[in-house]
């Protein structure tokens, strides 16, 4: 049975900086153990802030970037050069500043790519990538929304009921833009370590409900459990409705 842990930081900036430091250490440890590592990135403000902190870290090149596989948990189905693309934001924040092997950066297709506007074909193609390449992700970063979504899996949406496919198209997403590609919960649960990273009071209810045992249909992030570890990385705001006291490392 995997373990669930909670760490609370004083504020969003410290959350992002500390998570970046934690990510460097974890990737280095996994690479030392097995010669390679895989990380799944998330969109959203917290996820991108972590990547910027990692870019600016003096320890960042402890990672062997040539032996890192990068995936995404979800992507907005928009043109490749759209500022709304998680991939574009991740490249600007970190990926274009480090010597990754381009063949090991596995982006989800844009809406002006090889599949055109066929989001179902783009989702199916990413599922093929996962089938061929990935026994299990080493570290998966996931953000979450105030109503409990994670990746692009929203409460009571078709995606949250998906049990067979690993990647699906999402339409009419409540969080714009409306059309997306997302891992499903079965695919998310293939991760060894899942880190749920979120700050701010607006997320406090979803965090508290998920940690109190809410069902994944109503609170999808509750279904994001790593096979080895599930780590909630919060700040005082997003942890503010937790009944159990979790000590901030800086307390
Ligand atoms: O593509 C996306 O929009 C994300 O993957 C989404 O799941 C995000 O992580 C959460 O909505 C949190 O976003 P914030 O950190 O900006 O609140």
Coordinates of C-alpha atoms and ligand atoms in Angstrom, one line a residue:
X1 CA 0.0 0.0 0.0
X2 CA 1.5 3.3 -1.0
X3 CA 1.9 6.1 1.5
X4 CA 0.3 9.5 1.5
X5 CA 2.2 12.4 2.9
X6 CA 1.6 16.1 3.3
X7 CA 4.1 18.9 3.5
X8 CA 3.0 22.5 4.0
X9 CA 5.1 25.5 3.1
X10 CA 4.6 29.1 4.2
X11 CA 3.7 30.6 0.9
X12 CA 3.4 29.8 -2.9
X13 CA 6.9 31.0 -3.7
X14 CA 8.5 28.8 -1.1
X15 CA 6.3 25.9 -2.3
X16 CA 7.6 26.3 -5.8
X17 CA 11.2 26.7 -4.8
X18 CA 11.2 23.8 -2.4
X19 CA 9.4 21.5 -4.8
X20 CA 12.0 22.3 -7.5
X21 CA 14.7 21.4 -5.0
X22 CA 12.9 18.2 -4.1
X23 CA 12.5 17.3 -7.8
X24 CA 16.2 17.7 -8.5
X25 CA 17.0 15.4 -5.7
X26 CA 14.4 12.8 -6.6
X27 CA 15.4 12.7 -10.3
X28 CA 19.1 12.4 -9.3
X29 CA 18.3 9.5 -7.0
X30 CA 16.2 7.7 -9.6
X31 CA 18.9 8.2 -12.2
X32 CA 21.5 6.8 -9.8
X33 CA 19.3 3.8 -9.2
X34 CA 18.3 2.9 -12.7
X35 CA 20.3 5.0 -15.1
X36 CA 17.3 7.0 -16.4
X37 CA 14.2 8.8 -15.1
X38 CA 10.8 9.9 -16.3
X39 CA 8.9 13.0 -15.2
X40 CA 5.3 14.0 -16.0
X41 CA 4.8 17.8 -16.0
X42 CA 1.6 19.7 -15.3
X43 CA 0.2 22.9 -16.6
X44 CA -1.1 25.7 -14.4
X45 CA 0.6 28.5 -12.5
X46 CA 2.1 26.3 -9.8
X47 CA 3.5 23.7 -12.2
X48 CA 5.2 26.3 -14.3
X49 CA 6.5 28.2 -11.3
X50 CA 8.2 25.0 -10.2
X51 CA 9.9 24.7 -13.6
X52 CA 11.2 28.3 -13.5
X53 CA 12.6 27.6 -10.0
X54 CA 14.3 24.5 -11.3
X55 CA 15.8 26.5 -14.2
X56 CA 17.3 29.0 -11.8
X57 CA 18.6 26.5 -9.3
X58 CA 22.3 26.2 -9.0
X59 CA 21.9 22.5 -8.5
X60 CA 19.9 21.9 -11.6
X61 CA 22.7 20.3 -13.6
X62 CA 23.1 17.5 -11.0
X63 CA 20.4 16.0 -13.2
X64 CA 21.7 14.2 -16.3
X65 CA 19.3 15.9 -18.7
X66 CA 20.3 13.5 -21.5
X67 CA 18.8 10.6 -19.5
X68 CA 15.4 12.2 -18.6
X69 CA 12.1 11.5 -20.3
X70 CA 9.5 14.3 -20.1
X71 CA 5.8 13.7 -20.5
X72 CA 2.7 15.8 -19.8
X73 CA -0.4 14.9 -17.8
X74 CA -2.5 17.1 -20.0
X75 CA -2.3 19.6 -22.7
X76 CA -4.5 22.3 -24.2
X77 CA -5.5 21.3 -27.8
X78 CA -4.5 24.6 -29.3
X79 CA -1.9 25.6 -32.0
X80 CA 1.7 24.9 -31.1
X81 CA 2.7 28.5 -30.8
X82 CA -0.3 29.4 -28.5
X83 CA 0.7 30.9 -25.2
X84 CA -1.9 28.6 -23.7
X85 CA 0.1 25.5 -24.5
X86 CA 1.5 23.7 -21.5
X87 CA 4.4 22.6 -23.7
X88 CA 5.2 26.1 -24.8
X89 CA 5.1 27.4 -21.2
X90 CA 7.3 24.5 -20.0
X91 CA 9.9 25.1 -22.7
X92 CA 10.1 28.8 -21.9
X93 CA 10.3 28.1 -18.1
X94 CA 12.8 25.3 -18.3
X95 CA 13.0 22.8 -21.1
X96 CA 14.7 25.1 -23.7
X97 CA 17.3 26.0 -21.1
X98 CA 18.7 22.5 -20.4
X99 CA 20.3 19.9 -22.6
X100 CA 17.5 17.4 -22.9
X101 CA 17.5 14.8 -25.6
X102 CA 14.8 16.1 -28.0
X103 CA 13.7 12.5 -28.7
X104 CA 12.9 12.1 -25.0
X105 CA 10.5 15.1 -24.8
X106 CA 7.1 13.6 -25.4
X107 CA 4.7 16.4 -26.1
X108 CA 1.0 15.9 -26.8
X109 CA 0.0 17.0 -30.3
X110 CA -1.2 20.6 -30.9
X111 CA -4.3 21.4 -32.9
X112 CA -2.2 22.4 -35.9
X113 CA 0.0 19.3 -35.8
X114 CA 0.0 16.0 -37.7
X115 CA -3.5 15.2 -36.6
X116 CA -5.0 18.6 -37.5
X117 CA -8.1 19.3 -35.4
X118 CA -8.8 15.6 -34.7
X119 CA -8.3 15.7 -30.9
X120 CA -9.4 12.0 -30.6
X121 CA -6.6 10.9 -33.0
X122 CA -4.1 13.1 -31.1
X123 CA -5.2 11.5 -27.8
X124 CA -5.0 8.0 -29.2
X125 CA -1.5 8.7 -30.6
X126 CA -0.3 9.8 -27.1
X127 CA -1.7 6.6 -25.7
X128 CA 0.5 4.7 -28.2
X129 CA 3.5 6.6 -26.9
X130 CA 2.7 5.6 -23.4
X131 CA 2.1 2.0 -24.3
X132 CA 5.4 1.6 -26.2
X133 CA 7.6 3.7 -23.9
X134 CA 6.4 3.7 -20.3
X135 CA 6.1 0.9 -17.9
X136 CA 5.6 3.4 -15.1
X137 CA 6.3 7.1 -14.6
X138 CA 8.9 7.8 -11.9
X139 CA 7.6 11.2 -10.8
X140 CA 4.3 12.8 -11.8
X141 CA 3.5 16.4 -11.0
X142 CA -0.2 17.3 -10.8
X143 CA -2.0 20.5 -10.1
X144 CA -5.6 20.7 -9.0
X145 CA -8.5 23.0 -9.3
X146 CA -10.8 24.4 -6.6
X147 CA -13.6 22.0 -7.6
X148 CA -11.2 19.1 -7.4
X149 CA -10.0 18.6 -11.0
X150 CA -6.6 17.3 -11.8
X151 CA -4.9 17.2 -15.2
X152 CA -8.0 17.9 -17.4
X153 CA -10.2 15.4 -15.5
X154 CA -13.2 17.3 -14.1
X155 CA -15.8 16.2 -11.6
X156 CA -18.5 13.9 -13.1
X157 CA -17.0 14.4 -16.6
X158 CA -16.7 11.6 -19.1
X159 CA -12.9 11.5 -18.5
X160 CA -13.3 10.6 -14.8
X161 CA -15.3 7.5 -15.7
X162 CA -12.7 6.2 -18.2
X163 CA -11.3 2.9 -17.0
X164 CA -9.7 1.4 -20.2
X165 CA -8.0 4.1 -22.2
X166 CA -4.9 5.9 -20.8
X167 CA -5.4 9.1 -22.7
X168 CA -8.6 10.8 -23.8
X169 CA -9.9 13.9 -25.6
X170 CA -11.6 16.4 -23.3
X171 CA -14.3 18.7 -24.8
X172 CA -16.2 21.6 -23.2
X173 CA -13.7 21.7 -20.4
X174 CA -14.9 24.1 -17.6
X175 CA -11.4 25.6 -17.4
X176 CA -10.5 27.3 -20.8
X177 CA -9.4 26.5 -23.3
X178 CA -12.3 24.0 -23.8
X179 CA -10.6 21.3 -25.8
X180 CA -7.8 19.3 -24.3
X181 CA -5.9 16.0 -24.1
X182 CA -5.6 14.3 -20.7
X183 CA -4.2 11.3 -19.0
X184 CA -7.0 9.3 -17.3
X185 CA -6.9 8.2 -13.7
X186 CA -5.8 4.6 -14.6
X187 CA -2.8 6.1 -16.4
X188 CA -2.1 8.6 -13.6
X189 CA -2.1 5.7 -11.1
X190 CA 0.8 4.1 -13.2
X191 CA 3.1 6.7 -11.6
X192 CA 5.4 5.6 -8.9
X193 CA 5.4 8.9 -7.1
X194 CA 2.6 11.4 -7.6
X195 CA 3.2 15.0 -6.2
X196 CA 0.1 17.1 -5.9
X197 CA 1.3 20.7 -5.9
X198 CA -1.0 23.5 -5.2
X199 CA -1.2 26.8 -3.3
X200 CA -3.8 29.3 -2.2
X201 CA -7.0 29.4 -0.2
X202 CA -9.1 28.6 -3.3
X203 CA -7.8 25.1 -3.4
X204 CA -8.3 24.4 0.4
X205 CA -11.7 22.7 0.1
X206 CA -10.6 20.3 -2.7
X207 CA -7.5 19.5 -0.7
X208 CA -9.4 18.8 2.5
X209 CA -12.1 16.7 0.7
X210 CA -9.5 14.6 -1.2
X211 CA -7.5 14.0 2.0
X212 CA -10.6 13.2 3.9
X213 CA -11.4 10.4 1.5
X214 CA -13.8 12.0 -1.1
X215 CA -14.7 9.9 -4.1
X216 CA -12.8 10.5 -7.4
X217 CA -15.9 11.1 -9.4
X218 CA -16.8 14.2 -7.4
X219 CA -13.2 15.1 -6.5
X220 CA -11.0 13.6 -9.3
X221 CA -7.7 14.6 -7.6
X222 CA -8.7 12.1 -4.9
X223 CA -8.1 9.3 -7.4
X224 CA -4.5 10.5 -8.1
X225 CA -2.5 8.0 -6.0
X226 CA 1.0 6.9 -6.8
X227 CA 2.0 3.2 -6.6
X228 CA 4.9 4.1 -4.3
X229 CA 4.0 7.5 -2.8
X230 CA 1.5 10.3 -2.9
X231 CA 2.9 13.5 -1.7
X232 CA 0.8 16.7 -1.2
X233 CA 2.9 19.8 -1.5
X234 CA 0.9 22.7 -0.2
X235 CA 1.1 26.2 1.2
X236 CA -0.7 27.6 4.2
X237 CA -3.6 28.7 2.0
X238 CA -4.3 25.3 0.3
X239 CA -3.7 23.5 3.6
X240 CA -6.0 25.9 5.6
X241 CA -9.0 23.5 5.8
X242 CA -7.0 20.4 6.8
X243 CA -8.1 19.2 10.3
X244 CA -4.9 17.3 11.0
X245 CA -1.9 19.6 11.8
X246 CA 0.8 19.2 9.2
X247 CA 4.0 20.9 10.3
X248 CA 5.6 23.2 7.7
X249 CA 9.3 22.4 7.3
X250 CA 10.0 26.0 8.1
X251 CA 7.9 26.0 11.3
Ligands
LIG1 O1 -3.5 22.4 -18.1 C1 -4.0 22.7 -17.0 O2 -4.7 23.7 -16.8 C2 -3.5 22.0 -15.8 O3 -2.9 20.8 -16.0 C3 -4.5 22.0 -14.7 O4 -4.8 20.7 -14.1 C4 -3.9 22.8 -13.6 O5 -2.7 22.1 -13.1 C5 -4.8 23.2 -12.5 O6 -5.9 23.8 -13.0 C6 -4.1 24.1 -11.5 O7 -3.8 25.3 -12.1 P1 -3.2 26.5 -11.3 O8 -1.9 26.0 -10.6 O9 -2.9 27.6 -12.3 O10 -4.2 26.9 -10.2

